[in-house]
mmCIF file of C-alpha atoms and ligand atoms in Angstrom:
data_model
loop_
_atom_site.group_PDB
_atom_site.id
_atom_site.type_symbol
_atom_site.label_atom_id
_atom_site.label_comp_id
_atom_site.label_asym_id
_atom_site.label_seq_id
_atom_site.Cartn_x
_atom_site.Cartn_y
_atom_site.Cartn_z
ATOM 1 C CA UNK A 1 -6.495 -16.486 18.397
ATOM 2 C CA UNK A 2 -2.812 -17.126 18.086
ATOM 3 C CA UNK A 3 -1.083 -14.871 15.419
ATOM 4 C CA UNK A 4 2.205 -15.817 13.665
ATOM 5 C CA UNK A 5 4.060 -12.420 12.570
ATOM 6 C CA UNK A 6 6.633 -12.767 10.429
ATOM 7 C CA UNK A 7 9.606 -9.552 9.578
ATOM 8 C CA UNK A 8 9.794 -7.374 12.512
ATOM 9 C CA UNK A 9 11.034 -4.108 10.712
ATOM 10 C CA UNK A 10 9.665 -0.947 10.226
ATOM 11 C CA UNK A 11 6.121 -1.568 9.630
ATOM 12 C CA UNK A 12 6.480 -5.115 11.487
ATOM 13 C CA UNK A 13 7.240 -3.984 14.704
ATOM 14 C CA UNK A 14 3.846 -1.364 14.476
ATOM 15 C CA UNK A 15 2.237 -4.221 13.518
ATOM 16 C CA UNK A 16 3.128 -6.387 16.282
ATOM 17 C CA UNK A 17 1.956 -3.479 19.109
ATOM 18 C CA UNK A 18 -1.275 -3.294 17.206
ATOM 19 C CA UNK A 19 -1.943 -6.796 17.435
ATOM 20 C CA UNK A 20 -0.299 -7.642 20.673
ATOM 21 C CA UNK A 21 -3.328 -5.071 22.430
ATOM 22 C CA UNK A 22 -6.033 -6.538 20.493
ATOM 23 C CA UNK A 23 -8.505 -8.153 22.286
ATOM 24 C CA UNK A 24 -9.348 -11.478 19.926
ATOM 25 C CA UNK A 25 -5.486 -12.300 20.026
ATOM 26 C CA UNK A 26 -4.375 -14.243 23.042
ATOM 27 C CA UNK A 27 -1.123 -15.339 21.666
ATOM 28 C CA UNK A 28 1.577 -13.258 19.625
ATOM 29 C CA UNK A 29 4.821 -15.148 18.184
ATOM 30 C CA UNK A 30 7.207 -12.982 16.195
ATOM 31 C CA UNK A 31 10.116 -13.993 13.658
ATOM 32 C CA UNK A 32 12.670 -12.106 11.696
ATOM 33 C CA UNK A 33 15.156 -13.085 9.822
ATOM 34 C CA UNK A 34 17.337 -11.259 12.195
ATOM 35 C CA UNK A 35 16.853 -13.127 15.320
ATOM 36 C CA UNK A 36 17.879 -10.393 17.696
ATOM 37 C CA UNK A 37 15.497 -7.885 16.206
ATOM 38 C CA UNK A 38 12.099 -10.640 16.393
ATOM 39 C CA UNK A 39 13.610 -10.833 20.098
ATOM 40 C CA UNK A 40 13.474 -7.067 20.730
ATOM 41 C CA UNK A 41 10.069 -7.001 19.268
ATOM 42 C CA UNK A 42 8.734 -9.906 21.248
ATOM 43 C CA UNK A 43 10.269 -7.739 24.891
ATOM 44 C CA UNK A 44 8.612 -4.785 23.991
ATOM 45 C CA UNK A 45 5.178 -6.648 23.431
ATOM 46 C CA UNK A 46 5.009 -9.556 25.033
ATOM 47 C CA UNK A 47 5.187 -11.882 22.033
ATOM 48 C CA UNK A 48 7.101 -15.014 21.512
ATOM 49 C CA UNK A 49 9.733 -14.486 19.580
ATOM 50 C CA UNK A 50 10.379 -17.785 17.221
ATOM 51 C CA UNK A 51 12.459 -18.891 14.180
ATOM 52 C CA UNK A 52 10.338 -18.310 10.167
ATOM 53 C CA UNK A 53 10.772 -22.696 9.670
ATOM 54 C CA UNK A 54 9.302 -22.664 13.187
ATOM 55 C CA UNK A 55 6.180 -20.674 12.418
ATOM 56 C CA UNK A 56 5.350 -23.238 9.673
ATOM 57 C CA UNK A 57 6.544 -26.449 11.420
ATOM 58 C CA UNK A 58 5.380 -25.485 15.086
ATOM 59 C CA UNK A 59 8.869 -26.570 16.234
ATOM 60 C CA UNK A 60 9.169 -23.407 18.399
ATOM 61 C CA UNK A 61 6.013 -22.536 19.956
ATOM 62 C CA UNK A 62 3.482 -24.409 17.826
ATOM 63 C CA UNK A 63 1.533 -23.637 14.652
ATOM 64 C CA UNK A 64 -0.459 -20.519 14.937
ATOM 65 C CA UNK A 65 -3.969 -19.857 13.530
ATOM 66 C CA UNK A 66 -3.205 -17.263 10.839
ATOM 67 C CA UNK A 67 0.114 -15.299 9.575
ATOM 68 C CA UNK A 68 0.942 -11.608 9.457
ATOM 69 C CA UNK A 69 3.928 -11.067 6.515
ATOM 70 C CA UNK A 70 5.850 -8.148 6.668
ATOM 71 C CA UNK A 71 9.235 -9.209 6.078
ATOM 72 C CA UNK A 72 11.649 -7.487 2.697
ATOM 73 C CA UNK A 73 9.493 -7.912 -0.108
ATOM 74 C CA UNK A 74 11.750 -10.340 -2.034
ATOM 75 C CA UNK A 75 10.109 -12.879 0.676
ATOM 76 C CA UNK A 76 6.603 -11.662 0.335
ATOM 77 C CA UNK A 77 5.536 -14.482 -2.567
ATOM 78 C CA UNK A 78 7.627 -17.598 -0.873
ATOM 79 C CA UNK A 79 5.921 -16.743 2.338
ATOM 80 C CA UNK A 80 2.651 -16.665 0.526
ATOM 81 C CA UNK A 81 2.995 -19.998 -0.714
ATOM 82 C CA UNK A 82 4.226 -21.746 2.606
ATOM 83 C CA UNK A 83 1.521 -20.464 4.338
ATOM 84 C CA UNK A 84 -0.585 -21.466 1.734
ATOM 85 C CA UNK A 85 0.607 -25.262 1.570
ATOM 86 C CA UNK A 86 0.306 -25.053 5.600
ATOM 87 C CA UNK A 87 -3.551 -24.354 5.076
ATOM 88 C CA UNK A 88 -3.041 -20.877 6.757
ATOM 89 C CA UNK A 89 -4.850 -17.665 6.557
ATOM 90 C CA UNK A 90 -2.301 -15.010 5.435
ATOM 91 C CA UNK A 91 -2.258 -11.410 5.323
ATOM 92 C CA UNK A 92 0.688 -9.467 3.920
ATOM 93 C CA UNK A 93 1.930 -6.678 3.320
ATOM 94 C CA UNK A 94 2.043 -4.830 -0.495
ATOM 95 C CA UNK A 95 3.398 -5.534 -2.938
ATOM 96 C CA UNK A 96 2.858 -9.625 -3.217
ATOM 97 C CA UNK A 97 6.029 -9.473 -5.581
ATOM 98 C CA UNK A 98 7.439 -6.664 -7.592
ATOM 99 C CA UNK A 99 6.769 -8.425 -11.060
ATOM 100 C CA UNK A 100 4.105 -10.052 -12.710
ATOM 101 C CA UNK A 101 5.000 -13.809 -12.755
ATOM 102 C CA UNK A 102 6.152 -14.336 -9.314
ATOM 103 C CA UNK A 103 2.903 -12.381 -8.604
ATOM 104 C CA UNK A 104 0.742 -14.621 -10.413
ATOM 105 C CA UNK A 105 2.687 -17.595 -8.757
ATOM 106 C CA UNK A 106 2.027 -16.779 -5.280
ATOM 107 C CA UNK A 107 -1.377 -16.520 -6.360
ATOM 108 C CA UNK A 108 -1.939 -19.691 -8.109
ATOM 109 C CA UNK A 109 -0.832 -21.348 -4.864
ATOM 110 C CA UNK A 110 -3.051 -19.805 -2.750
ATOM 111 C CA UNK A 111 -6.154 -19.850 -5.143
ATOM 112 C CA UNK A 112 -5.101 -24.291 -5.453
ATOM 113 C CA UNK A 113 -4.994 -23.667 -1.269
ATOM 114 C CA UNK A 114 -8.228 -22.366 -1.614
ATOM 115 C CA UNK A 115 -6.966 -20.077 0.971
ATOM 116 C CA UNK A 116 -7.256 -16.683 2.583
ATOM 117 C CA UNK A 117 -4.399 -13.613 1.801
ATOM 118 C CA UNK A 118 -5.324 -10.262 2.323
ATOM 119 C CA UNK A 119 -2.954 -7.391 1.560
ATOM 120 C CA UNK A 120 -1.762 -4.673 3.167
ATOM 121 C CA UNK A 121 -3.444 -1.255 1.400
ATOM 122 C CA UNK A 122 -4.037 -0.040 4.085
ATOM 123 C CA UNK A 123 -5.739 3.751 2.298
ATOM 124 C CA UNK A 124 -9.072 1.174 2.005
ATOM 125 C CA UNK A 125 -8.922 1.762 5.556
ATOM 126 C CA UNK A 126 -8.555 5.203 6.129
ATOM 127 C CA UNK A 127 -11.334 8.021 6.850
ATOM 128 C CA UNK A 128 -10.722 10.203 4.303
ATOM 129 C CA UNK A 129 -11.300 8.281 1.831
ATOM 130 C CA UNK A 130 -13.722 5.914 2.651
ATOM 131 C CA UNK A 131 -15.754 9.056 2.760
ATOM 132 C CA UNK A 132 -14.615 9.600 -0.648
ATOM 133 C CA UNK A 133 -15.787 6.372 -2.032
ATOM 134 C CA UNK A 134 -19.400 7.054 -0.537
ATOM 135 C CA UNK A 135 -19.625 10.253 -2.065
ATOM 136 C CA UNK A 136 -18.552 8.947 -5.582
ATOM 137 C CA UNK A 137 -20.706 5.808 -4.757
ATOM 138 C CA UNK A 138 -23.934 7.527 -3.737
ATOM 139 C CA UNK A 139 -23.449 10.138 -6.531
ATOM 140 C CA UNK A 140 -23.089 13.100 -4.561
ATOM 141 C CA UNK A 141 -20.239 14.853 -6.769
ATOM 142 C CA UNK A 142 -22.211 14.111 -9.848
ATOM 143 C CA UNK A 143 -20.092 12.744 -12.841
ATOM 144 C CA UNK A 144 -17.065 12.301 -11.606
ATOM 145 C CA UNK A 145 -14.473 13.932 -14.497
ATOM 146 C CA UNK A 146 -11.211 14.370 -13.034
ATOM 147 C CA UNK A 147 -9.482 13.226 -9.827
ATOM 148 C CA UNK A 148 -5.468 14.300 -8.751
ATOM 149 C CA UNK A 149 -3.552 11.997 -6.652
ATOM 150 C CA UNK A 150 -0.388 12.752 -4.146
ATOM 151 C CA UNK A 151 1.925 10.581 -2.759
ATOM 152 C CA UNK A 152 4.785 12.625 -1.359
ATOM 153 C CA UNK A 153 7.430 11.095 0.926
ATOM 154 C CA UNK A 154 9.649 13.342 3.353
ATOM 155 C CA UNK A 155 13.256 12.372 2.341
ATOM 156 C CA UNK A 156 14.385 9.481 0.290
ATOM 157 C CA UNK A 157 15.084 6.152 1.314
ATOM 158 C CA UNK A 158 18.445 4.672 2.340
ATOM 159 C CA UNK A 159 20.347 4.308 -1.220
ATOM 160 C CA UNK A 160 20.339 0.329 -0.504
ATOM 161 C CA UNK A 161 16.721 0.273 -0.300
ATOM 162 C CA UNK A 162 16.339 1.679 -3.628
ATOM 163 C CA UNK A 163 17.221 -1.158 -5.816
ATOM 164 C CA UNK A 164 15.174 -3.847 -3.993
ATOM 165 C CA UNK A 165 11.904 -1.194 -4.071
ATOM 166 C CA UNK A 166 10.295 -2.052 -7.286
ATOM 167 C CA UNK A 167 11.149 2.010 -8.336
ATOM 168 C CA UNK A 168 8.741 4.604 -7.709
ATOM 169 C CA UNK A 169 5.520 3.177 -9.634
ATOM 170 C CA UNK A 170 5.627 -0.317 -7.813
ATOM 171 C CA UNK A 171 6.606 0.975 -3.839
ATOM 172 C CA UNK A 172 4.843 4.157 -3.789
ATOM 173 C CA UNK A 173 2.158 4.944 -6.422
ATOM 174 C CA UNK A 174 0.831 1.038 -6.218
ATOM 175 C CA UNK A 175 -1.473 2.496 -3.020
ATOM 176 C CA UNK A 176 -2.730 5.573 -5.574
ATOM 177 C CA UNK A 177 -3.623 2.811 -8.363
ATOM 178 C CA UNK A 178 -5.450 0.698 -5.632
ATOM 179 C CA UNK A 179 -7.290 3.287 -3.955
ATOM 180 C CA UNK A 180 -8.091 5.376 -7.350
ATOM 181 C CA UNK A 181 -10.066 2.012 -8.596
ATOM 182 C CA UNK A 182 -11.193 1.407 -4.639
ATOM 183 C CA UNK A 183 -12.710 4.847 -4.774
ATOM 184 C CA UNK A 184 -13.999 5.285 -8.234
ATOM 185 C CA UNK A 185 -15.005 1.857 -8.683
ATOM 186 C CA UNK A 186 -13.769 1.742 -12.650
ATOM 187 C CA UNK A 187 -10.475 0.223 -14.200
ATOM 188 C CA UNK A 188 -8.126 2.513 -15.605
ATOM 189 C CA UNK A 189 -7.984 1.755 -19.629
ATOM 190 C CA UNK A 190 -4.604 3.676 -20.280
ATOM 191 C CA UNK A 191 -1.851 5.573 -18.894
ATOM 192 C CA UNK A 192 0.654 7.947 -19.765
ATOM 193 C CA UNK A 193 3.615 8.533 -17.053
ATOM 194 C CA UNK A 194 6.681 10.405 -17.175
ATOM 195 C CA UNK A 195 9.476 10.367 -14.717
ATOM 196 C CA UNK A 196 12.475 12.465 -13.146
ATOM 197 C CA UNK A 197 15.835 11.770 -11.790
ATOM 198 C CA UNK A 198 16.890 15.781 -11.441
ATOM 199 C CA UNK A 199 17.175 14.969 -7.904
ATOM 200 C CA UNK A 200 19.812 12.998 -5.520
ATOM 201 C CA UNK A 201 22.637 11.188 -7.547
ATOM 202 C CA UNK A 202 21.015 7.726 -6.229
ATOM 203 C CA UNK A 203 17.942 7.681 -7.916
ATOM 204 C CA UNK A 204 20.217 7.687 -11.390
ATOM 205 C CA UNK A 205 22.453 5.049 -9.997
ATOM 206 C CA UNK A 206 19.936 2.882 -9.216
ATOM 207 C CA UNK A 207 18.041 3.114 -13.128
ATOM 208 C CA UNK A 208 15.087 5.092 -11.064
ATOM 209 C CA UNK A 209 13.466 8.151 -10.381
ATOM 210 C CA UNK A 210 12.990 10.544 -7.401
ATOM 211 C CA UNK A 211 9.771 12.154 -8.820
ATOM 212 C CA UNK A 212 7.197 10.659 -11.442
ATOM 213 C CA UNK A 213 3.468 11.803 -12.667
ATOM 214 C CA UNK A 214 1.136 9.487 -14.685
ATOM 215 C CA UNK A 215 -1.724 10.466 -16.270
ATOM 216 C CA UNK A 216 -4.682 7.779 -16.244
ATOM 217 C CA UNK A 217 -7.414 7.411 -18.343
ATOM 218 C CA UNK A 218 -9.998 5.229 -17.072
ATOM 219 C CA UNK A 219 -13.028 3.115 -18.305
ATOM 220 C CA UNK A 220 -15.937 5.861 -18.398
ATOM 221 C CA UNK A 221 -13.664 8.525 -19.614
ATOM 222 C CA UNK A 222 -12.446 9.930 -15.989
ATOM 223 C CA UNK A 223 -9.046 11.606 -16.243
ATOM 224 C CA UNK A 224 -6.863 10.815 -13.450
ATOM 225 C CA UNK A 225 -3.169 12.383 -12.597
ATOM 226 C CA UNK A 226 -0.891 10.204 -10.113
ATOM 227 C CA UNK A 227 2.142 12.663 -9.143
ATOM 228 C CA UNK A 228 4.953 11.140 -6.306
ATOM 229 C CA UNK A 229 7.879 12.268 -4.925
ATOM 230 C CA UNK A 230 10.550 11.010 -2.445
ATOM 231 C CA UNK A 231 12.092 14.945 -1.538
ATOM 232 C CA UNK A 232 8.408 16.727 0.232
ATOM 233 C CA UNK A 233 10.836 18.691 2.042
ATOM 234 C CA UNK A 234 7.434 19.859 3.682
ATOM 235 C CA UNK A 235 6.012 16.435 5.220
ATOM 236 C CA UNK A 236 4.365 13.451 4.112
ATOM 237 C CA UNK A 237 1.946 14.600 1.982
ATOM 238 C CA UNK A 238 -1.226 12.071 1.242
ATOM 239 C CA UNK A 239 -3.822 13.272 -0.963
ATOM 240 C CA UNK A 240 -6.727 12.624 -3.135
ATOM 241 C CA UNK A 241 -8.707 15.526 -5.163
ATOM 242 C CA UNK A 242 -12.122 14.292 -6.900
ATOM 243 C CA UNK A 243 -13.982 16.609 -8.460
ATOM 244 C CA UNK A 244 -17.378 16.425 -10.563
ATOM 245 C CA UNK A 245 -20.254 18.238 -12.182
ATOM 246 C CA UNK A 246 -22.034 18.779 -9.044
ATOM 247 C CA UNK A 247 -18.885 19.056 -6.356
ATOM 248 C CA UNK A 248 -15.084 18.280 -5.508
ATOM 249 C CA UNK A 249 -14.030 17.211 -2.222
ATOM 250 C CA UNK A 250 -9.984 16.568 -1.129
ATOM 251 C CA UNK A 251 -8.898 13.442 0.712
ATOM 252 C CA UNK A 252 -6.134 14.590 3.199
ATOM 253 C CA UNK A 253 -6.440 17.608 3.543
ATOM 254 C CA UNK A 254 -6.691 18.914 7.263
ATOM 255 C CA UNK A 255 -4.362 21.373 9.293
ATOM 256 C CA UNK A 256 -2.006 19.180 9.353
ATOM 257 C CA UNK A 257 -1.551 18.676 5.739
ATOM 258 C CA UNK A 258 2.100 19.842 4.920
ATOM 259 C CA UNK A 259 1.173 22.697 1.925
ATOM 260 C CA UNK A 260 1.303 26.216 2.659
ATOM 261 C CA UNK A 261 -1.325 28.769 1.233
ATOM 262 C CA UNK A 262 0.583 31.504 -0.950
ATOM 263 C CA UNK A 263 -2.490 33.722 -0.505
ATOM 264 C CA UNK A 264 -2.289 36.653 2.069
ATOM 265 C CA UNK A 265 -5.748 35.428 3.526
ATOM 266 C CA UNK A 266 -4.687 31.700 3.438
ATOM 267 C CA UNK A 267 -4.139 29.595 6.534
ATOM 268 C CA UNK A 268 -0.447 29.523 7.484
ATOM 269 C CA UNK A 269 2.110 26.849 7.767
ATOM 270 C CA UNK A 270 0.761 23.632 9.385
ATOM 271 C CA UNK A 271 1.569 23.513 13.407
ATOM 272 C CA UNK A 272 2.303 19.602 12.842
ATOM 273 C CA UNK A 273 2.515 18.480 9.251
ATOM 274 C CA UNK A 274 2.489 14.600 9.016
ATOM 275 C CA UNK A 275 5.896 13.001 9.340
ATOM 276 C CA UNK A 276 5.342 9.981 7.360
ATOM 277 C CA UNK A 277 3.026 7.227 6.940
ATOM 278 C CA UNK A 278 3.021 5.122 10.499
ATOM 279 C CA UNK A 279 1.586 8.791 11.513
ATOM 280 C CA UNK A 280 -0.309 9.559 8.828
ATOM 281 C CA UNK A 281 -2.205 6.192 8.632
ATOM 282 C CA UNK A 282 -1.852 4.594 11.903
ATOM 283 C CA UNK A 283 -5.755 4.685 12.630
ATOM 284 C CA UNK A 284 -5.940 2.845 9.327
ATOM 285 C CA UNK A 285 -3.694 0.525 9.917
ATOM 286 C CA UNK A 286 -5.353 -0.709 13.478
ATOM 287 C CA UNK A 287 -8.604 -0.979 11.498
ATOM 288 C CA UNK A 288 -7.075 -3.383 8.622
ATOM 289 C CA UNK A 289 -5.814 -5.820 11.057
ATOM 290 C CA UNK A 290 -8.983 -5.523 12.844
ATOM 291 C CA UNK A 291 -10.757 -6.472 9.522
ATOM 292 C CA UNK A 292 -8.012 -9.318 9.089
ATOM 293 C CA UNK A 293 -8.582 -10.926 12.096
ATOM 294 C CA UNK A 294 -12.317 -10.770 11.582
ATOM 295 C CA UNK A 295 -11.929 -12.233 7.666
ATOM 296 C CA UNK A 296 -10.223 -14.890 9.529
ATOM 297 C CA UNK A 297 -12.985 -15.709 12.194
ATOM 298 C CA UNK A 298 -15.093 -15.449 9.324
ATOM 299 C CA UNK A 299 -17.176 -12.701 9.963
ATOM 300 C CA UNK A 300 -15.900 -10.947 6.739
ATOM 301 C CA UNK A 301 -15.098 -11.130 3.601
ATOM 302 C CA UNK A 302 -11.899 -10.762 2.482
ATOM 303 C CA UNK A 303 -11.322 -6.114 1.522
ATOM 304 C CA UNK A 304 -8.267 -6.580 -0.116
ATOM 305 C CA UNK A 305 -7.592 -9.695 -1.842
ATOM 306 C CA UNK A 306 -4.276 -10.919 -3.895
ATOM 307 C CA UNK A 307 -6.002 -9.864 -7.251
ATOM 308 C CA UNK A 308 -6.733 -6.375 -5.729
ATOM 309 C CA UNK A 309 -2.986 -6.152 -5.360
ATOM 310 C CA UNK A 310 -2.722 -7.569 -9.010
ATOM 311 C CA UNK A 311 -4.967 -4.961 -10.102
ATOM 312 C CA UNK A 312 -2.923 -2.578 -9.098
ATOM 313 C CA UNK A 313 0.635 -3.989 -9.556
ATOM 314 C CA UNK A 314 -0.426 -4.148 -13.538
ATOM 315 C CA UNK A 315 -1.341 -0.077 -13.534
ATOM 316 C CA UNK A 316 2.544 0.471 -11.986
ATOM 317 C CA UNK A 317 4.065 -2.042 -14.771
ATOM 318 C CA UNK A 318 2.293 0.276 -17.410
ATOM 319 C CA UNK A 319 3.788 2.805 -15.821
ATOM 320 C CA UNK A 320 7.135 1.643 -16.258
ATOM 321 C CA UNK A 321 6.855 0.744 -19.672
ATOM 322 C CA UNK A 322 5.054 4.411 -20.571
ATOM 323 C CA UNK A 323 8.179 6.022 -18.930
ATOM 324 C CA UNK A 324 10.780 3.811 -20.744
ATOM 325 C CA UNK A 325 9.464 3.504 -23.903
ATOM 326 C CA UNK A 326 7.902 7.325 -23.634
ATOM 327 C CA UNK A 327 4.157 6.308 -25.041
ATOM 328 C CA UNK A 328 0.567 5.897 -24.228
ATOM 329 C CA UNK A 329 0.227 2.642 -22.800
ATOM 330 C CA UNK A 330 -2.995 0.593 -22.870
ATOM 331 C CA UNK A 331 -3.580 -1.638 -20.068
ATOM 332 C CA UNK A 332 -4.728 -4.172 -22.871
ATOM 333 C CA UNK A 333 -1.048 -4.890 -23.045
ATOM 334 C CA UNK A 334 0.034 -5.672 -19.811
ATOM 335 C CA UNK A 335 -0.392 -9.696 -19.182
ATOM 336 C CA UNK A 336 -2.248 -11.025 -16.213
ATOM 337 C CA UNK A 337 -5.216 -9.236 -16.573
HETATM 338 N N1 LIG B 1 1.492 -0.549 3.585
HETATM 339 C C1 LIG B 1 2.415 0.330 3.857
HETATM 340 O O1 LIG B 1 2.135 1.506 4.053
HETATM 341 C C2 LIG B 1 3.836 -0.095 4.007
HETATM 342 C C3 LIG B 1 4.721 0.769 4.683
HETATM 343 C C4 LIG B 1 6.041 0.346 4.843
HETATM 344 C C5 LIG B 1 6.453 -0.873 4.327
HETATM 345 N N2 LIG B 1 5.558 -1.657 3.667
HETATM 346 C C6 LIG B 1 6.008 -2.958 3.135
HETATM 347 O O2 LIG B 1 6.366 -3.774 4.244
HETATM 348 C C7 LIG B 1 7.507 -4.553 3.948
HETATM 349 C C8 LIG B 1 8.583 -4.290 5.008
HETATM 350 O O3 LIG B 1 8.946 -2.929 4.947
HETATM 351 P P1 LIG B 1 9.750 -2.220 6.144
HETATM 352 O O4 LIG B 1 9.782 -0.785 5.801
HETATM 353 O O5 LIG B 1 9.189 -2.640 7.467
HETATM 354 O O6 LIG B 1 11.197 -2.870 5.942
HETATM 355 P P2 LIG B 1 12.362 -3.090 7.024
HETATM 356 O O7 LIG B 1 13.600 -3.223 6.211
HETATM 357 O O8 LIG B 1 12.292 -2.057 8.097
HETATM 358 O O9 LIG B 1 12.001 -4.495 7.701
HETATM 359 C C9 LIG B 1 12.007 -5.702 6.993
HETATM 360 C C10 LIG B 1 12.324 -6.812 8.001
HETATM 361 O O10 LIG B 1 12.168 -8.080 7.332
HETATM 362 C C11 LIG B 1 13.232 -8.930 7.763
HETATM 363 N N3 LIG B 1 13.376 -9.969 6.748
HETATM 364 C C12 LIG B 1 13.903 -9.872 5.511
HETATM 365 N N4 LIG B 1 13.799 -11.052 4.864
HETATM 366 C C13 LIG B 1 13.169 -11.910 5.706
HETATM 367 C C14 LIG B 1 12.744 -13.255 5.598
HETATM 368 N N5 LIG B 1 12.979 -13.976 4.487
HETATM 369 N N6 LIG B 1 12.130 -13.819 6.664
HETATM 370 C C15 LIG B 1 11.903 -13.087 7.795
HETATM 371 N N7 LIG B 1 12.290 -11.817 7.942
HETATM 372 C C16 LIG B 1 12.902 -11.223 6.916
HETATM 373 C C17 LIG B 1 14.418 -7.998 7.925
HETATM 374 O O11 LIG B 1 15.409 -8.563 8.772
HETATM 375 C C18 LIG B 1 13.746 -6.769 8.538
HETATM 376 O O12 LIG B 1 13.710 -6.828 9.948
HETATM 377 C C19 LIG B 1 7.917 -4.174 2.524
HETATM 378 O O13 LIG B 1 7.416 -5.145 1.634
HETATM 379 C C20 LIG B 1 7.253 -2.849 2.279
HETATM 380 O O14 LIG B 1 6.889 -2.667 0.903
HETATM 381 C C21 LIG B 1 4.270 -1.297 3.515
#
């Protein structure tokens, strides 16, 4: 299979080493819209690096057989739709678009397409919770009644990044809202967030926040509490609590999970705590291109669809408008659903 990749950044250029070892890909071509970083990509693995128009058009290298987006979000939904209208299998990475309507746009065009786009959550993917979901699933923590979800970055962004992110809901607690409904398997009914910029100076120049906590109530009465931060002085810090009548298990938490005990008896200070997220995740990661290029040989169906990513993108929006206009705020009134 030949694999187009599109946005050699960050997250790109893990992407491209993932795919350019995998077995069912015989043919890698990368683009950026920075030419000379798709070219140092494409030396260090092999690929072909190619312009975006050429990706679509085959002018470069050909057309290949399905696309990988991870280019700046602001392309995400155009990217969408061109591979779309070129009848090509797309998967991309979150969020689709950081508001509603160009969300629902890039999804009309692929639903007319009648084509495939998965997105990147890549927690679906993970271990830990996958585990989780079976024990929720299979009933082993008997009614489930509250669960407490972590996302805690290292050190904040770059002050550019900040105004093109979406703010702290859409960039960071978007994978919490997908894998809270991935794991519980209900729809959250309300939410109630709060947010602070007590923090560095940026975060209040750019109208966002450095920490934020929601509280989430969701269809069968669960009471779940989504807390972020971008200053975890202490490591990337990933975690998911669930805890019912019967039992309570933790996603993420291992000896390399950056909390200290307080307790005399406690374990110490992690050895290693988790730098960040290509660490944190990168088994998960390998195993959702894996599934990718299997949805697109058609062995399986699509994990993560566009109105997964929806889904989820409509919790953060609530969020916004719960911490701006400081109220309860029902997901009945958020529009796309
Ligand atoms: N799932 C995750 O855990 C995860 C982690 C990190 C980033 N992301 C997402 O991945 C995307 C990229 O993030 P990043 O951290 O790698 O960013 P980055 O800034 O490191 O890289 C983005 C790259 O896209 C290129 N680019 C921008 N516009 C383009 C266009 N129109 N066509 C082609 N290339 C273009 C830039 O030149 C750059 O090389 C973002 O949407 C982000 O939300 C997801």
């Amino acid at each position: 299979m030949r694999i187009g990749l599109i946005g050699t950044g960050r997250i790109g250029a893990f992407h491209a080493e993932v795919l350019s070892r995998h077995p069912a890909v015989d043919g890698l071509l990368v683009a950026d819209a920075d030419p000379e970083r798709a070219a140092a990509t494409a030396a260090r693995t092999g690929a072909a690096a190619v312009t975006v128009g050429g990706m679509f058009t085959g002018a470069d290298a050909g057309v290949p057989d399905a696309v990988v987006i991870c280019s700046a979000t602001a392309s995400h939904a155009g990217l969408i739709a061109r591979a779309a209208r070129a009848g090509l299998p797309a998967f991309c990475e979150k969020p689709i678009a950081l508001d509603l309507p160009g969300t629902l746009g890039a999804l009309a065009e692929v639903e007319a397409a009648g084509s495939v786009l998965q997105l990147g959550f890549m927690r679906r993917f993970d271990a830990g919770y996958a585990a989780a979901r079976a024990a929720v699933r299979e009933g082993r923590l008997g009614r489930l009644h509250t669960v407490r979800a972590v996302t805690s970055d290292p050190a904040p962004p770059p002050a550019a990044y900040l105004p093109l992110s979406g703010g702290l809901y859409r960039d960071c607690l978007v994978h919490d809202f997908d894998i809270l409904r991935w794991v519980t398997g209900r729809e959250v009914r309300e939410v109630y967030a709060t947010g602070s910029d007590a923090g560095p100076g940026m975060f209040r120049a750019a109208g966002d926040v450095d920490t934020a906590a929601a509280l989430l109530t969701l269809d069968d009465g669960t009471l779940a509490t989504a807390t972020a931060t971008r200053c975890n002085g202490a490591g990337y810090d990933v975690r998911m609590e669930l805890a019912g009548e019967l039992d309570q298990i933790a996603v993420g938490l291992d000896d390399r999970t950056p909390v200290t005990s307080a307790e005399p008896l406690g374990p110490g200070a992690p050895v290693k705590p988790w730098p960040g997220f290509l660490e944190r995740f990168a088994p998960a990661y390998e195993a959702e291109l894996d599934a990718y290029l299997r949805v697109v040989r058609g062995e399986l169906a699509n994990p993560c669809d566009g109105r997964e990513a929806l889904s989820a993108l409509r919790i953060a929006e609530a969020c916004e408008v719960s911490r701006r206009e400081r109220r309860p705020v029902a997901m009945a009134e958020i529009p796309g659903g």
